[in-house]
JSON list of C-alpha atoms in Angstrom, two decimals:
[
{"chain": "A", "resi": 1, "resn": "UNK", "atom": "CA", "xyz": [19.93, 95.19, -45.83]},
{"chain": "A", "resi": 2, "resn": "UNK", "atom": "CA", "xyz": [16.65, 93.89, -48.12]},
{"chain": "A", "resi": 3, "resn": "UNK", "atom": "CA", "xyz": [14.89, 90.61, -47.52]},
{"chain": "A", "resi": 4, "resn": "UNK", "atom": "CA", "xyz": [14.94, 87.93, -49.85]},
{"chain": "A", "resi": 5, "resn": "UNK", "atom": "CA", "xyz": [13.14, 85.18, -49.94]},
{"chain": "A", "resi": 6, "resn": "UNK", "atom": "CA", "xyz": [14.63, 82.63, -47.67]},
{"chain": "A", "resi": 7, "resn": "UNK", "atom": "CA", "xyz": [13.69, 85.38, -45.21]},
{"chain": "A", "resi": 8, "resn": "UNK", "atom": "CA", "xyz": [10.94, 84.24, -42.82]},
{"chain": "A", "resi": 9, "resn": "UNK", "atom": "CA", "xyz": [9.82, 87.10, -41.65]},
{"chain": "A", "resi": 10, "resn": "UNK", "atom": "CA", "xyz": [9.60, 90.41, -43.28]},
{"chain": "A", "resi": 11, "resn": "UNK", "atom": "CA", "xyz": [9.07, 93.32, -42.71]},
{"chain": "A", "resi": 12, "resn": "UNK", "atom": "CA", "xyz": [4.76, 94.75, -43.07]},
{"chain": "A", "resi": 13, "resn": "UNK", "atom": "CA", "xyz": [4.34, 97.73, -45.24]},
{"chain": "A", "resi": 14, "resn": "UNK", "atom": "CA", "xyz": [3.73, 100.57, -42.29]},
{"chain": "A", "resi": 15, "resn": "UNK", "atom": "CA", "xyz": [7.81, 99.93, -41.77]},
{"chain": "A", "resi": 16, "resn": "UNK", "atom": "CA", "xyz": [9.23, 98.52, -44.20]},
{"chain": "A", "resi": 17, "resn": "UNK", "atom": "CA", "xyz": [11.34, 101.95, -45.07]},
{"chain": "A", "resi": 18, "resn": "UNK", "atom": "CA", "xyz": [12.95, 100.11, -48.01]},
{"chain": "A", "resi": 19, "resn": "UNK", "atom": "CA", "xyz": [9.34, 99.35, -50.20]},
{"chain": "A", "resi": 20, "resn": "UNK", "atom": "CA", "xyz": [7.89, 102.78, -48.63]},
{"chain": "A", "resi": 21, "resn": "UNK", "atom": "CA", "xyz": [11.00, 104.25, -50.97]},
{"chain": "A", "resi": 22, "resn": "UNK", "atom": "CA", "xyz": [10.91, 102.58, -53.91]},
{"chain": "A", "resi": 23, "resn": "UNK", "atom": "CA", "xyz": [7.41, 103.19, -54.33]},
{"chain": "A", "resi": 24, "resn": "UNK", "atom": "CA", "xyz": [7.66, 106.86, -53.80]},
{"chain": "A", "resi": 25, "resn": "UNK", "atom": "CA", "xyz": [10.83, 106.48, -56.35]},
{"chain": "A", "resi": 26, "resn": "UNK", "atom": "CA", "xyz": [8.82, 104.91, -59.41]},
{"chain": "A", "resi": 27, "resn": "UNK", "atom": "CA", "xyz": [5.89, 106.42, -58.58]},
{"chain": "A", "resi": 28, "resn": "UNK", "atom": "CA", "xyz": [8.09, 109.87, -59.83]},
{"chain": "A", "resi": 29, "resn": "UNK", "atom": "CA", "xyz": [9.42, 108.11, -62.71]},
{"chain": "A", "resi": 30, "resn": "UNK", "atom": "CA", "xyz": [5.71, 107.05, -63.85]},
{"chain": "A", "resi": 31, "resn": "UNK", "atom": "CA", "xyz": [4.22, 110.64, -63.25]},
{"chain": "A", "resi": 32, "resn": "UNK", "atom": "CA", "xyz": [7.90, 112.03, -65.25]},
{"chain": "A", "resi": 33, "resn": "UNK", "atom": "CA", "xyz": [6.90, 109.51, -68.26]},
{"chain": "A", "resi": 34, "resn": "UNK", "atom": "CA", "xyz": [2.86, 110.49, -68.44]},
{"chain": "A", "resi": 35, "resn": "UNK", "atom": "CA", "xyz": [3.89, 113.95, -69.27]},
{"chain": "A", "resi": 36, "resn": "UNK", "atom": "CA", "xyz": [3.59, 114.53, -72.67]},
{"chain": "A", "resi": 37, "resn": "UNK", "atom": "CA", "xyz": [4.37, 110.80, -74.05]},
{"chain": "A", "resi": 38, "resn": "UNK", "atom": "CA", "xyz": [5.47, 110.62, -77.40]},
{"chain": "A", "resi": 39, "resn": "UNK", "atom": "CA", "xyz": [1.57, 108.80, -78.28]},
{"chain": "A", "resi": 40, "resn": "UNK", "atom": "CA", "xyz": [-0.30, 109.81, -76.28]},
{"chain": "A", "resi": 41, "resn": "UNK", "atom": "CA", "xyz": [-2.85, 106.59, -77.18]},
{"chain": "A", "resi": 42, "resn": "UNK", "atom": "CA", "xyz": [0.11, 103.81, -76.83]},
{"chain": "A", "resi": 43, "resn": "UNK", "atom": "CA", "xyz": [0.89, 105.10, -73.42]},
{"chain": "A", "resi": 44, "resn": "UNK", "atom": "CA", "xyz": [-2.66, 104.14, -72.09]},
{"chain": "A", "resi": 45, "resn": "UNK", "atom": "CA", "xyz": [-2.27, 100.70, -73.70]},
{"chain": "A", "resi": 46, "resn": "UNK", "atom": "CA", "xyz": [0.84, 100.57, -73.00]},
{"chain": "A", "resi": 47, "resn": "UNK", "atom": "CA", "xyz": [0.43, 100.99, -69.08]},
{"chain": "A", "resi": 48, "resn": "UNK", "atom": "CA", "xyz": [-3.04, 98.64, -68.36]},
{"chain": "A", "resi": 49, "resn": "UNK", "atom": "CA", "xyz": [0.12, 96.47, -67.67]},
{"chain": "A", "resi": 50, "resn": "UNK", "atom": "CA", "xyz": [1.12, 99.28, -65.02]},
{"chain": "A", "resi": 51, "resn": "UNK", "atom": "CA", "xyz": [-2.64, 99.62, -63.93]},
{"chain": "A", "resi": 52, "resn": "UNK", "atom": "CA", "xyz": [-3.64, 95.75, -63.77]},
{"chain": "A", "resi": 53, "resn": "UNK", "atom": "CA", "xyz": [0.33, 94.40, -61.91]},
{"chain": "A", "resi": 54, "resn": "UNK", "atom": "CA", "xyz": [-0.63, 97.89, -59.62]},
{"chain": "A", "resi": 55, "resn": "UNK", "atom": "CA", "xyz": [-3.28, 96.97, -58.42]},
{"chain": "A", "resi": 56, "resn": "UNK", "atom": "CA", "xyz": [-3.11, 93.19, -58.41]},
{"chain": "A", "resi": 57, "resn": "UNK", "atom": "CA", "xyz": [0.58, 93.29, -56.53]},
{"chain": "A", "resi": 58, "resn": "UNK", "atom": "CA", "xyz": [-1.18, 96.27, -53.74]},
{"chain": "A", "resi": 59, "resn": "UNK", "atom": "CA", "xyz": [-3.58, 93.74, -52.86]},
{"chain": "A", "resi": 60, "resn": "UNK", "atom": "CA", "xyz": [-1.55, 90.59, -52.63]},
{"chain": "A", "resi": 61, "resn": "UNK", "atom": "CA", "xyz": [1.19, 92.31, -50.09]},
{"chain": "A", "resi": 62, "resn": "UNK", "atom": "CA", "xyz": [-1.78, 92.76, -48.18]},
{"chain": "A", "resi": 63, "resn": "UNK", "atom": "CA", "xyz": [-2.23, 89.30, -47.00]},
{"chain": "A", "resi": 64, "resn": "UNK", "atom": "CA", "xyz": [0.99, 87.40, -49.45]},
{"chain": "A", "resi": 65, "resn": "UNK", "atom": "CA", "xyz": [4.32, 89.86, -48.50]},
{"chain": "A", "resi": 66, "resn": "UNK", "atom": "CA", "xyz": [7.30, 89.43, -50.92]},
{"chain": "A", "resi": 67, "resn": "UNK", "atom": "CA", "xyz": [10.67, 89.94, -49.82]},
{"chain": "A", "resi": 68, "resn": "UNK", "atom": "CA", "xyz": [12.60, 93.32, -50.25]},
{"chain": "A", "resi": 69, "resn": "UNK", "atom": "CA", "xyz": [14.34, 91.54, -53.29]},
{"chain": "A", "resi": 70, "resn": "UNK", "atom": "CA", "xyz": [11.11, 90.47, -54.90]},
{"chain": "A", "resi": 71, "resn": "UNK", "atom": "CA", "xyz": [9.90, 94.13, -55.19]},
{"chain": "A", "resi": 72, "resn": "UNK", "atom": "CA", "xyz": [12.88, 95.87, -56.33]},
{"chain": "A", "resi": 73, "resn": "UNK", "atom": "CA", "xyz": [13.49, 93.15, -59.35]},
{"chain": "A", "resi": 74, "resn": "UNK", "atom": "CA", "xyz": [10.05, 94.06, -59.81]},
{"chain": "A", "resi": 75, "resn": "UNK", "atom": "CA", "xyz": [10.11, 97.65, -59.70]},
{"chain": "A", "resi": 76, "resn": "UNK", "atom": "CA", "xyz": [13.17, 97.54, -62.23]},
{"chain": "A", "resi": 77, "resn": "UNK", "atom": "CA", "xyz": [11.03, 95.93, -64.41]},
{"chain": "A", "resi": 78, "resn": "UNK", "atom": "CA", "xyz": [8.42, 98.51, -64.29]},
{"chain": "A", "resi": 79, "resn": "UNK", "atom": "CA", "xyz": [10.28, 100.99, -64.70]},
{"chain": "A", "resi": 80, "resn": "UNK", "atom": "CA", "xyz": [12.11, 99.72, -67.79]},
{"chain": "A", "resi": 81, "resn": "UNK", "atom": "CA", "xyz": [8.23, 99.08, -69.49]},
{"chain": "A", "resi": 82, "resn": "UNK", "atom": "CA", "xyz": [7.72, 102.33, -68.55]},
{"chain": "A", "resi": 83, "resn": "UNK", "atom": "CA", "xyz": [11.07, 104.40, -69.92]},
{"chain": "A", "resi": 84, "resn": "UNK", "atom": "CA", "xyz": [9.18, 101.72, -73.54]},
{"chain": "A", "resi": 85, "resn": "UNK", "atom": "CA", "xyz": [5.67, 103.54, -72.48]},
{"chain": "A", "resi": 86, "resn": "UNK", "atom": "CA", "xyz": [6.80, 107.08, -72.93]},
{"chain": "A", "resi": 87, "resn": "UNK", "atom": "CA", "xyz": [8.50, 106.62, -75.98]},
{"chain": "A", "resi": 88, "resn": "UNK", "atom": "CA", "xyz": [7.05, 104.07, -77.65]},
{"chain": "A", "resi": 89, "resn": "UNK", "atom": "CA", "xyz": [9.33, 100.64, -77.25]},
{"chain": "A", "resi": 90, "resn": "UNK", "atom": "CA", "xyz": [10.78, 100.95, -81.32]},
{"chain": "A", "resi": 91, "resn": "UNK", "atom": "CA", "xyz": [11.54, 104.92, -80.39]},
{"chain": "A", "resi": 92, "resn": "UNK", "atom": "CA", "xyz": [13.57, 104.55, -77.13]},
{"chain": "A", "resi": 93, "resn": "UNK", "atom": "CA", "xyz": [16.33, 107.30, -77.14]},
{"chain": "A", "resi": 94, "resn": "UNK", "atom": "CA", "xyz": [17.92, 103.89, -75.43]},
{"chain": "A", "resi": 95, "resn": "UNK", "atom": "CA", "xyz": [17.87, 100.91, -78.26]},
{"chain": "A", "resi": 96, "resn": "UNK", "atom": "CA", "xyz": [18.63, 104.18, -80.60]},
{"chain": "A", "resi": 97, "resn": "UNK", "atom": "CA", "xyz": [22.08, 104.87, -78.49]},
{"chain": "A", "resi": 98, "resn": "UNK", "atom": "CA", "xyz": [22.94, 100.81, -78.80]},
{"chain": "A", "resi": 99, "resn": "UNK", "atom": "CA", "xyz": [21.56, 100.42, -82.39]},
{"chain": "A", "resi": 100, "resn": "UNK", "atom": "CA", "xyz": [24.52, 103.12, -83.18]},
{"chain": "A", "resi": 101, "resn": "UNK", "atom": "CA", "xyz": [26.79, 101.96, -80.42]},
{"chain": "A", "resi": 102, "resn": "UNK", "atom": "CA", "xyz": [27.21, 98.58, -81.74]},
{"chain": "A", "resi": 103, "resn": "UNK", "atom": "CA", "xyz": [25.77, 98.80, -85.86]},
{"chain": "A", "resi": 104, "resn": "UNK", "atom": "CA", "xyz": [22.44, 97.39, -85.54]},
{"chain": "A", "resi": 105, "resn": "UNK", "atom": "CA", "xyz": [20.05, 97.04, -87.60]},
{"chain": "A", "resi": 106, "resn": "UNK", "atom": "CA", "xyz": [16.39, 98.25, -85.18]},
{"chain": "A", "resi": 107, "resn": "UNK", "atom": "CA", "xyz": [16.09, 99.76, -82.22]},
{"chain": "A", "resi": 108, "resn": "UNK", "atom": "CA", "xyz": [16.71, 96.64, -80.21]},
{"chain": "A", "resi": 109, "resn": "UNK", "atom": "CA", "xyz": [15.09, 98.53, -76.22]},
{"chain": "A", "resi": 110, "resn": "UNK", "atom": "CA", "xyz": [12.43, 96.76, -76.75]},
{"chain": "A", "resi": 111, "resn": "UNK", "atom": "CA", "xyz": [14.05, 93.21, -77.08]},
{"chain": "A", "resi": 112, "resn": "UNK", "atom": "CA", "xyz": [16.26, 94.01, -74.30]},
{"chain": "A", "resi": 113, "resn": "UNK", "atom": "CA", "xyz": [12.59, 94.53, -71.45]},
{"chain": "A", "resi": 114, "resn": "UNK", "atom": "CA", "xyz": [10.92, 90.85, -72.96]},
{"chain": "A", "resi": 115, "resn": "UNK", "atom": "CA", "xyz": [14.39, 89.62, -71.70]},
{"chain": "A", "resi": 116, "resn": "UNK", "atom": "CA", "xyz": [14.34, 91.03, -68.67]},
{"chain": "A", "resi": 117, "resn": "UNK", "atom": "CA", "xyz": [11.08, 90.32, -68.34]},
{"chain": "A", "resi": 118, "resn": "UNK", "atom": "CA", "xyz": [12.14, 87.27, -67.45]},
{"chain": "A", "resi": 119, "resn": "UNK", "atom": "CA", "xyz": [15.24, 87.66, -65.74]},
{"chain": "A", "resi": 120, "resn": "UNK", "atom": "CA", "xyz": [12.91, 89.73, -63.12]},
{"chain": "A", "resi": 121, "resn": "UNK", "atom": "CA", "xyz": [10.55, 88.27, -62.86]},
{"chain": "A", "resi": 122, "resn": "UNK", "atom": "CA", "xyz": [11.40, 84.80, -61.84]},
{"chain": "A", "resi": 123, "resn": "UNK", "atom": "CA", "xyz": [12.89, 85.21, -58.76]},
{"chain": "A", "resi": 124, "resn": "UNK", "atom": "CA", "xyz": [9.19, 87.06, -57.77]},
{"chain": "A", "resi": 125, "resn": "UNK", "atom": "CA", "xyz": [7.03, 84.34, -59.12]},
{"chain": "A", "resi": 126, "resn": "UNK", "atom": "CA", "xyz": [9.21, 80.93, -57.39]},
{"chain": "A", "resi": 127, "resn": "UNK", "atom": "CA", "xyz": [8.92, 82.98, -54.42]},
{"chain": "A", "resi": 128, "resn": "UNK", "atom": "CA", "xyz": [5.37, 83.79, -54.55]},
{"chain": "A", "resi": 129, "resn": "UNK", "atom": "CA", "xyz": [5.51, 79.02, -54.90]},
{"chain": "A", "resi": 130, "resn": "UNK", "atom": "CA", "xyz": [7.46, 78.89, -52.23]},
{"chain": "A", "resi": 131, "resn": "UNK", "atom": "CA", "xyz": [5.91, 80.72, -49.05]},
{"chain": "A", "resi": 132, "resn": "UNK", "atom": "CA", "xyz": [1.98, 80.59, -50.70]},
{"chain": "A", "resi": 133, "resn": "UNK", "atom": "CA", "xyz": [2.33, 76.72, -53.29]},
{"chain": "A", "resi": 134, "resn": "UNK", "atom": "CA", "xyz": [4.11, 75.06, -50.30]},
{"chain": "A", "resi": 135, "resn": "UNK", "atom": "CA", "xyz": [6.71, 74.60, -53.54]},
{"chain": "A", "resi": 136, "resn": "UNK", "atom": "CA", "xyz": [9.89, 72.69, -53.36]},
{"chain": "A", "resi": 137, "resn": "UNK", "atom": "CA", "xyz": [12.69, 74.30, -54.85]},
{"chain": "A", "resi": 138, "resn": "UNK", "atom": "CA", "xyz": [12.65, 72.59, -57.73]},
{"chain": "A", "resi": 139, "resn": "UNK", "atom": "CA", "xyz": [9.05, 72.48, -58.44]},
{"chain": "A", "resi": 140, "resn": "UNK", "atom": "CA", "xyz": [8.68, 76.23, -58.05]},
{"chain": "A", "resi": 141, "resn": "UNK", "atom": "CA", "xyz": [11.81, 77.27, -60.30]},
{"chain": "A", "resi": 142, "resn": "UNK", "atom": "CA", "xyz": [10.22, 74.63, -63.08]},
{"chain": "A", "resi": 143, "resn": "UNK", "atom": "CA", "xyz": [6.56, 76.13, -62.66]},
{"chain": "A", "resi": 144, "resn": "UNK", "atom": "CA", "xyz": [8.06, 79.91, -62.46]},
{"chain": "A", "resi": 145, "resn": "UNK", "atom": "CA", "xyz": [9.78, 78.73, -65.68]},
{"chain": "A", "resi": 146, "resn": "UNK", "atom": "CA", "xyz": [6.70, 77.48, -66.81]},
{"chain": "A", "resi": 147, "resn": "UNK", "atom": "CA", "xyz": [4.90, 80.69, -65.26]},
{"chain": "A", "resi": 148, "resn": "UNK", "atom": "CA", "xyz": [6.95, 83.33, -67.49]},
{"chain": "A", "resi": 149, "resn": "UNK", "atom": "CA", "xyz": [6.64, 81.24, -70.24]},
{"chain": "A", "resi": 150, "resn": "UNK", "atom": "CA", "xyz": [3.24, 81.10, -71.17]},
{"chain": "A", "resi": 151, "resn": "UNK", "atom": "CA", "xyz": [2.43, 84.85, -69.32]},
{"chain": "A", "resi": 152, "resn": "UNK", "atom": "CA", "xyz": [5.24, 85.59, -72.67]},
{"chain": "A", "resi": 153, "resn": "UNK", "atom": "CA", "xyz": [3.23, 83.99, -74.84]},
{"chain": "A", "resi": 154, "resn": "UNK", "atom": "CA", "xyz": [0.15, 84.95, -73.60]},
{"chain": "A", "resi": 155, "resn": "UNK", "atom": "CA", "xyz": [0.98, 88.36, -73.18]},
{"chain": "A", "resi": 156, "resn": "UNK", "atom": "CA", "xyz": [1.45, 88.73, -77.21]},
{"chain": "A", "resi": 157, "resn": "UNK", "atom": "CA", "xyz": [-1.19, 86.96, -77.98]},
{"chain": "A", "resi": 158, "resn": "UNK", "atom": "CA", "xyz": [-3.59, 89.67, -75.71]},
{"chain": "A", "resi": 159, "resn": "UNK", "atom": "CA", "xyz": [-1.21, 92.96, -76.86]},
{"chain": "A", "resi": 160, "resn": "UNK", "atom": "CA", "xyz": [-2.47, 92.01, -80.64]},
{"chain": "A", "resi": 161, "resn": "UNK", "atom": "CA", "xyz": [-6.18, 91.12, -79.81]},
{"chain": "A", "resi": 162, "resn": "UNK", "atom": "CA", "xyz": [-6.10, 94.55, -78.29]},
{"chain": "A", "resi": 163, "resn": "UNK", "atom": "CA", "xyz": [-4.59, 96.39, -80.87]},
{"chain": "A", "resi": 164, "resn": "UNK", "atom": "CA", "xyz": [-6.46, 94.96, -83.71]},
{"chain": "A", "resi": 165, "resn": "UNK", "atom": "CA", "xyz": [-9.97, 96.37, -81.24]},
{"chain": "A", "resi": 166, "resn": "UNK", "atom": "CA", "xyz": [-9.08, 99.13, -79.93]},
{"chain": "A", "resi": 167, "resn": "UNK", "atom": "CA", "xyz": [-6.62, 100.84, -82.77]},
{"chain": "A", "resi": 168, "resn": "UNK", "atom": "CA", "xyz": [-5.62, 99.14, -85.43]},
{"chain": "A", "resi": 169, "resn": "UNK", "atom": "CA", "xyz": [-4.30, 102.54, -87.36]},
{"chain": "A", "resi": 170, "resn": "UNK", "atom": "CA", "xyz": [-1.87, 102.10, -84.41]},
{"chain": "A", "resi": 171, "resn": "UNK", "atom": "CA", "xyz": [-1.00, 99.30, -84.30]},
{"chain": "A", "resi": 172, "resn": "UNK", "atom": "CA", "xyz": [2.24, 98.98, -85.08]},
{"chain": "A", "resi": 173, "resn": "UNK", "atom": "CA", "xyz": [3.12, 101.94, -83.14]},
{"chain": "A", "resi": 174, "resn": "UNK", "atom": "CA", "xyz": [1.59, 99.42, -80.15]},
{"chain": "A", "resi": 175, "resn": "UNK", "atom": "CA", "xyz": [3.70, 95.91, -81.07]},
{"chain": "A", "resi": 176, "resn": "UNK", "atom": "CA", "xyz": [6.57, 97.63, -81.90]},
{"chain": "A", "resi": 177, "resn": "UNK", "atom": "CA", "xyz": [7.53, 94.71, -84.46]},
{"chain": "A", "resi": 178, "resn": "UNK", "atom": "CA", "xyz": [9.65, 96.86, -87.11]},
{"chain": "A", "resi": 179, "resn": "UNK", "atom": "CA", "xyz": [8.76, 95.15, -89.97]},
{"chain": "A", "resi": 180, "resn": "UNK", "atom": "CA", "xyz": [9.76, 91.85, -88.38]},
{"chain": "A", "resi": 181, "resn": "UNK", "atom": "CA", "xyz": [7.59, 89.19, -88.85]},
{"chain": "A", "resi": 182, "resn": "UNK", "atom": "CA", "xyz": [9.21, 86.64, -86.31]},
{"chain": "A", "resi": 183, "resn": "UNK", "atom": "CA", "xyz": [8.91, 89.90, -83.80]},
{"chain": "A", "resi": 184, "resn": "UNK", "atom": "CA", "xyz": [6.70, 87.90, -80.96]},
{"chain": "A", "resi": 185, "resn": "UNK", "atom": "CA", "xyz": [8.13, 84.56, -81.74]},
{"chain": "A", "resi": 186, "resn": "UNK", "atom": "CA", "xyz": [11.36, 86.20, -80.93]},
{"chain": "A", "resi": 187, "resn": "UNK", "atom": "CA", "xyz": [10.42, 88.23, -78.14]},
{"chain": "A", "resi": 188, "resn": "UNK", "atom": "CA", "xyz": [8.97, 85.10, -75.96]},
{"chain": "A", "resi": 189, "resn": "UNK", "atom": "CA", "xyz": [12.56, 83.07, -76.68]},
{"chain": "A", "resi": 190, "resn": "UNK", "atom": "CA", "xyz": [14.10, 85.99, -74.85]},
{"chain": "A", "resi": 191, "resn": "UNK", "atom": "CA", "xyz": [11.45, 86.19, -72.62]},
{"chain": "A", "resi": 192, "resn": "UNK", "atom": "CA", "xyz": [11.86, 82.31, -71.54]},
{"chain": "A", "resi": 193, "resn": "UNK", "atom": "CA", "xyz": [16.35, 82.69, -71.76]},
{"chain": "A", "resi": 194, "resn": "UNK", "atom": "CA", "xyz": [16.55, 85.15, -69.72]},
{"chain": "A", "resi": 195, "resn": "UNK", "atom": "CA", "xyz": [14.18, 82.88, -66.99]},
{"chain": "A", "resi": 196, "resn": "UNK", "atom": "CA", "xyz": [16.58, 80.53, -67.49]},
{"chain": "A", "resi": 197, "resn": "UNK", "atom": "CA", "xyz": [19.54, 82.34, -66.91]},
{"chain": "A", "resi": 198, "resn": "UNK", "atom": "CA", "xyz": [17.77, 84.39, -63.97]},
{"chain": "A", "resi": 199, "resn": "UNK", "atom": "CA", "xyz": [17.08, 80.71, -62.01]},
{"chain": "A", "resi": 200, "resn": "UNK", "atom": "CA", "xyz": [20.81, 79.70, -62.60]},
{"chain": "A", "resi": 201, "resn": "UNK", "atom": "CA", "xyz": [22.06, 82.69, -61.18]},
{"chain": "A", "resi": 202, "resn": "UNK", "atom": "CA", "xyz": [19.17, 82.60, -58.05]},
{"chain": "A", "resi": 203, "resn": "UNK", "atom": "CA", "xyz": [21.14, 78.65, -57.53]},
{"chain": "A", "resi": 204, "resn": "UNK", "atom": "CA", "xyz": [24.27, 79.78, -58.23]},
{"chain": "A", "resi": 205, "resn": "UNK", "atom": "CA", "xyz": [23.62, 82.66, -55.13]},
{"chain": "A", "resi": 206, "resn": "UNK", "atom": "CA", "xyz": [22.30, 79.64, -53.02]},
{"chain": "A", "resi": 207, "resn": "UNK", "atom": "CA", "xyz": [24.44, 77.57, -53.73]},
{"chain": "A", "resi": 208, "resn": "UNK", "atom": "CA", "xyz": [27.48, 79.84, -52.01]},
{"chain": "A", "resi": 209, "resn": "UNK", "atom": "CA", "xyz": [25.45, 81.55, -49.60]},
{"chain": "A", "resi": 210, "resn": "UNK", "atom": "CA", "xyz": [24.99, 78.40, -48.33]},
{"chain": "A", "resi": 211, "resn": "UNK", "atom": "CA", "xyz": [28.80, 77.11, -49.11]},
{"chain": "A", "resi": 212, "resn": "UNK", "atom": "CA", "xyz": [29.37, 80.14, -46.19]}
]
């Protein structure tokens, strides 16, 4: 059984086989994605997020360990991002498969990842607030929701600034707008919707567990 946000006792890294295996699995996916990416410079820009996140989470885990479930959700999101970084979000094969299967007008892989950012990361964000900031359940959920919404908007701004300053020529591939002038707004809206659904699912399952 993996630990969740409601568990009081967490297994430290040296004895946590689940977390060690999860780290090894993600490292394998990341190394595979680092081999011959479609656009090397775009891959590097996209992986700045992974480098920063990994460094912050590694330091955070020493003094503020999260549950296994939170780490699993984080790893799932980073895996989706790693796939997008390898191909660029606008050219990922899964996005083309979905486009062809549903007769869509574009590759929507970037939309999926932004949605899953809210859906998957709202749980770890809420757990941090509950465990280490002393937030109540309702306040923790609301604060986690606002963190996701803010992080999504800030990421779009940072993405634009980095693309404009570092490589204006590669900006379109990096931003992955695919000609949609409202791409940033739609991405943020999907992240917010994902966070709302994630909180609703957590509340539903938590209610079931209490009933048992």
